Coordinates of C-alpha atoms and ligand atoms in Angstrom, one line a residue:
M164 CA -0.1 0.1 -0.1
N165 CA 1.5 3.4 -0.7
S166 CA 1.7 5.4 2.1
D167 CA -1.4 8.0 0.4
A168 CA -3.5 5.2 0.8
Y169 CA -2.3 4.1 4.5
I170 CA -3.2 8.0 5.4
V171 CA -6.4 8.4 4.0
D172 CA -7.8 4.9 4.8
S173 CA -6.5 5.6 9.0
V174 CA -8.3 8.6 9.0
I175 CA -11.4 7.5 7.1
R176 CA -11.3 4.2 9.6
S177 CA -10.7 6.7 12.5
R178 CA -14.0 8.8 12.3
K179 CA -17.0 7.4 14.5
A180 CA -19.7 9.2 16.0
V181 CA -18.7 10.4 19.1
R182 CA -21.4 11.1 21.7
V183 CA -19.4 13.3 24.9
F184 CA -17.0 16.0 23.4
R185 CA -14.1 17.3 25.8
P186 CA -15.5 21.3 26.2
D187 CA -11.9 22.5 24.6
A188 CA -13.1 24.9 21.7
V189 CA -12.5 24.3 18.6
S190 CA -11.5 27.1 16.2
K191 CA -13.2 29.2 13.3
E192 CA -10.0 28.9 11.3
D193 CA -10.4 25.1 11.7
V194 CA -14.3 25.1 11.0
I195 CA -13.8 27.1 8.0
A196 CA -10.7 25.2 6.5
I197 CA -12.9 21.8 7.1
L198 CA -15.8 23.6 5.2
D199 CA -13.0 24.7 2.6
V200 CA -12.6 21.2 1.8
A201 CA -16.3 19.8 2.0
R202 CA -17.1 21.9 -0.8
T203 CA -15.3 20.0 -3.1
A204 CA -17.3 17.1 -2.7
P205 CA -19.6 16.3 -6.1
S206 CA -22.7 16.9 -6.6
N207 CA -25.1 15.6 -9.6
S208 CA -24.2 18.9 -12.0
N209 CA -22.3 20.3 -9.6
T210 CA -25.5 21.4 -8.1
Q211 CA -24.2 22.0 -4.5
P212 CA -27.3 21.4 -2.4
W213 CA -26.0 22.1 1.1
R214 CA -26.0 24.9 3.0
V215 CA -25.2 25.1 6.9
H216 CA -25.5 27.1 9.5
V217 CA -22.2 27.1 12.0
L218 CA -23.5 27.6 15.7
G219 CA -21.2 28.4 19.2
G220 CA -21.6 30.4 22.1
H221 CA -24.8 31.6 23.1
F222 CA -26.3 30.6 19.6
K223 CA -26.0 27.4 20.0
Q224 CA -26.9 27.4 23.4
Q225 CA -30.2 29.5 22.7
L226 CA -31.1 26.5 19.6
S227 CA -30.1 23.6 22.6
D228 CA -32.7 25.7 24.7
A229 CA -35.5 26.0 22.1
L230 CA -35.1 22.0 21.4
A231 CA -34.9 20.8 24.6
T232 CA -37.9 22.8 25.4
A233 CA -39.3 20.9 22.3
Y234 CA -38.6 17.8 23.3
A235 CA -40.1 18.2 26.5
D236 CA -43.2 18.0 24.5
V237 CA -43.9 14.4 24.2
T238 CA -47.2 15.4 22.0
H239 CA -44.9 16.5 19.1
P240 CA -45.0 13.7 16.1
P241 CA -41.8 11.5 15.9
L242 CA -39.2 11.8 13.4
Q243 CA -40.2 8.6 10.9
H244 CA -36.8 8.6 9.5
M245 CA -37.0 4.7 8.7
P246 CA -40.0 2.5 7.1
E247 CA -42.2 1.0 9.3
P248 CA -41.9 -2.5 9.6
L249 CA -38.0 -2.2 9.3
P250 CA -36.8 -5.4 7.1
D251 CA -35.3 -7.5 9.4
S252 CA -32.0 -7.4 7.8
F253 CA -31.5 -3.4 9.1
R254 CA -34.1 -3.9 12.3
S255 CA -31.1 -6.7 13.2
R256 CA -28.5 -4.1 12.6
Q257 CA -30.8 -1.4 14.5
E258 CA -31.3 -3.4 17.6
D259 CA -27.4 -4.5 18.0
F260 CA -26.7 -0.7 17.8
G261 CA -29.0 0.1 20.6
V262 CA -27.7 -3.1 22.9
R263 CA -24.3 -2.0 22.2
Y264 CA -25.5 2.2 23.2
Y265 CA -27.8 2.2 25.6
G266 CA -25.3 -0.9 27.5
A267 CA -22.3 1.0 27.2
L268 CA -24.5 3.9 29.5
R269 CA -25.5 0.9 31.2
I270 CA -29.2 1.6 30.3
D271 CA -32.2 -1.2 30.6
K272 CA -33.9 -2.2 27.5
T273 CA -37.3 -1.4 29.3
D274 CA -35.8 2.3 30.9
V275 CA -38.0 4.0 29.0
V276 CA -37.0 7.3 31.3
A277 CA -33.4 6.8 31.1
R278 CA -33.2 6.2 27.0
S279 CA -35.6 9.6 26.5
R280 CA -32.9 11.5 28.5
A281 CA -29.9 9.9 26.4
T282 CA -31.6 11.1 23.4
G283 CA -32.5 14.2 24.6
R284 CA -28.3 14.9 24.7
N285 CA -28.6 15.2 20.9
F286 CA -30.0 18.4 21.1
D287 CA -27.1 19.8 23.3
F288 CA -24.5 18.3 20.8
F289 CA -23.7 16.2 23.1
G290 CA -21.6 19.0 24.8
A291 CA -19.2 20.0 21.8
P292 CA -18.4 24.1 21.5
V293 CA -19.7 23.8 17.9
G294 CA -23.1 22.9 16.6
M295 CA -24.3 22.4 12.5
I296 CA -27.6 22.6 11.4
F297 CA -27.8 21.2 7.4
T298 CA -30.6 22.5 5.3
V299 CA -31.3 21.8 1.9
D300 CA -33.8 23.0 -0.6
A301 CA -37.3 21.0 -0.3
C302 CA -37.9 20.9 -4.2
L303 CA -34.8 18.5 -4.5
K304 CA -35.0 14.8 -5.2
K305 CA -33.4 12.2 -3.2
Y306 CA -30.6 12.7 -5.9
S307 CA -29.4 16.0 -4.2
W308 CA -29.3 14.5 -0.8
L309 CA -26.8 11.5 -2.1
D310 CA -24.8 15.0 -3.1
Y311 CA -25.3 15.9 0.8
G312 CA -24.3 12.5 2.1
L313 CA -20.5 13.0 0.2
F314 CA -20.6 16.6 1.3
L315 CA -21.5 15.0 5.1
Q316 CA -18.7 12.7 4.8
T317 CA -16.3 14.7 3.9
I318 CA -16.7 17.1 6.6
M319 CA -16.3 14.1 9.1
I320 CA -13.0 13.0 7.7
A321 CA -11.4 16.4 7.0
A322 CA -12.7 17.2 11.0
R323 CA -11.0 13.8 11.8
S324 CA -7.4 14.6 9.8
R325 CA -7.6 17.6 12.1
G326 CA -8.2 15.5 15.4
L327 CA -11.5 16.6 15.7
D328 CA -14.8 14.7 15.7
T329 CA -18.1 14.9 15.0
C330 CA -21.7 12.9 15.4
P331 CA -23.8 13.4 12.1
Q332 CA -27.5 13.7 13.5
V333 CA -30.7 13.4 11.7
S334 CA -32.4 13.9 15.2
F335 CA -32.3 17.3 14.4
A336 CA -34.9 16.7 11.4
R337 CA -37.8 16.3 14.0
Y338 CA -38.0 20.0 14.9
Q339 CA -38.3 21.8 11.3
T340 CA -40.2 24.6 12.6
V341 CA -38.1 25.2 15.6
I342 CA -35.0 25.4 14.1
A343 CA -36.3 27.6 10.7
N344 CA -37.7 30.2 13.0
H345 CA -34.3 30.0 15.8
L346 CA -31.9 30.5 12.5
Q347 CA -34.0 32.2 10.2
I348 CA -33.9 29.0 7.5
E349 CA -33.5 30.4 3.8
P350 CA -37.8 30.0 2.7
G351 CA -38.5 26.7 0.9
H352 CA -35.5 25.0 2.6
E353 CA -35.9 21.9 5.5
V354 CA -32.9 20.7 7.9
V355 CA -31.3 17.5 6.5
C356 CA -29.5 16.9 9.7
G357 CA -27.5 18.4 12.4
M358 CA -23.4 17.5 13.5
S359 CA -21.5 18.3 16.6
L360 CA -18.2 19.0 16.2
G361 CA -15.5 19.3 19.0
Y362 CA -12.6 16.8 20.8
A363 CA -13.6 13.7 21.9
D364 CA -13.6 12.7 25.5
N365 CA -11.9 9.6 24.7
D366 CA -11.8 8.6 28.1
S367 CA -16.1 8.2 28.0
V368 CA -16.7 4.0 26.9
V369 CA -19.5 5.6 25.2
N370 CA -17.0 6.9 22.8
R371 CA -15.7 3.4 22.5
L372 CA -18.6 1.2 20.7
N373 CA -16.6 0.3 18.0
I374 CA -20.2 -0.4 15.8
P375 CA -19.3 -3.6 13.1
R376 CA -19.9 -3.2 9.6
E377 CA -20.7 -6.3 6.9
S378 CA -17.9 -7.6 5.5
V379 CA -17.5 -6.8 1.9
D380 CA -18.6 -10.4 0.7
R381 CA -22.0 -9.5 2.4
F382 CA -22.8 -6.5 0.6
A383 CA -20.6 -6.9 -2.8
R384 CA -21.3 -9.2 -5.4
F385 CA -18.0 -9.5 -8.3
D386 CA -18.7 -10.8 -11.6
G387 CA -15.5 -10.4 -14.3
L388 CA -13.1 -8.9 -12.5
D389 CA -11.0 -12.1 -12.9
E390 CA -11.0 -12.6 -16.6
Ligands
FMN647 C1 -27.1 10.5 8.3 C2 -26.6 10.1 10.3 C3 -27.8 10.4 10.8 C4 -27.3 10.1 12.2 N1 -28.3 10.5 13.5 C5 -27.6 10.1 14.9 C6 -28.7 10.7 15.8 O1 -29.7 11.5 15.6 N2 -27.9 10.3 16.8 C7 -26.8 9.9 17.3 O2 -26.7 9.6 18.3 N3 -26.1 9.7 15.8 C8 -26.8 9.2 15.0 N4 -25.9 9.0 14.0 C9 -24.9 7.9 13.7 C10 -25.1 6.4 13.7 O3 -25.7 5.8 14.5 C11 -23.4 6.1 13.8 O4 -23.1 6.6 12.6 C12 -24.1 4.4 13.2 O5 -24.3 3.6 14.4 C13 -22.4 3.5 12.9 O6 -21.2 4.5 14.3 P1 -19.8 5.1 14.0 O7 -20.5 6.1 12.9 O8 -19.4 5.2 15.3 O9 -19.1 4.4 12.8 C14 -26.1 9.2 12.7 C15 -25.3 8.7 11.2 C16 -25.9 9.1 9.9 C17 -25.0 8.7 9.2

């Protein structure tokens, strides 16, 4: 393996969803540098569908407070981010994730109050000093959301190469109106997700989940490559 591949692969493999951050500040220069790398992500016909609100200090805190209030309202409709019923293969991975995550937090499967409290930490950006909210023009189709995924992953990798960590968070999409009002989101835009950005607390067991992946032979089929 050449040294570029080794370095790039290592940075990619070092990314993980971090859910406990140290309070250490992230420099604005680093955030700008990360977004400057991420803007090179490819998009269909170079449409670049991404818009991001980068929040710190009291701006982030005020949004977190508003979302904590909204989250306390149990009548707020849940976010339907997965189909119901979820096909078995996906369901089993989702359940495995839950076992690992709540297990690390020492929260019992039946303890809905503790689970809900843990989920609520999303809206505090897990204590990260920087929170990002990503929006997209709601008229765009799912293909543009593909572009978005590439942009988000590039942010996460560029963050890693600077010693920073992230957690992508679809949870924010549940509160479209709260966020739209709070951040004065562009008319016609919707929230795609949020992301926490900061330095991981590596002492936290929650940051050492090592969520497994299927091996290549489970999801890839090769035909004609050996001819
Ligand atoms: C689009 C997307 C949305 C996600 N939303 C959340 C979320 O709202 N809250 C959360 O704690 N983790 C969220 N995650 C993190 C996933 O749970 C995590 O990436 C997955 O379990 C694999 O673990 P790893 O990233 O540590 O390898 C999200 C990940 C992605 C890619």
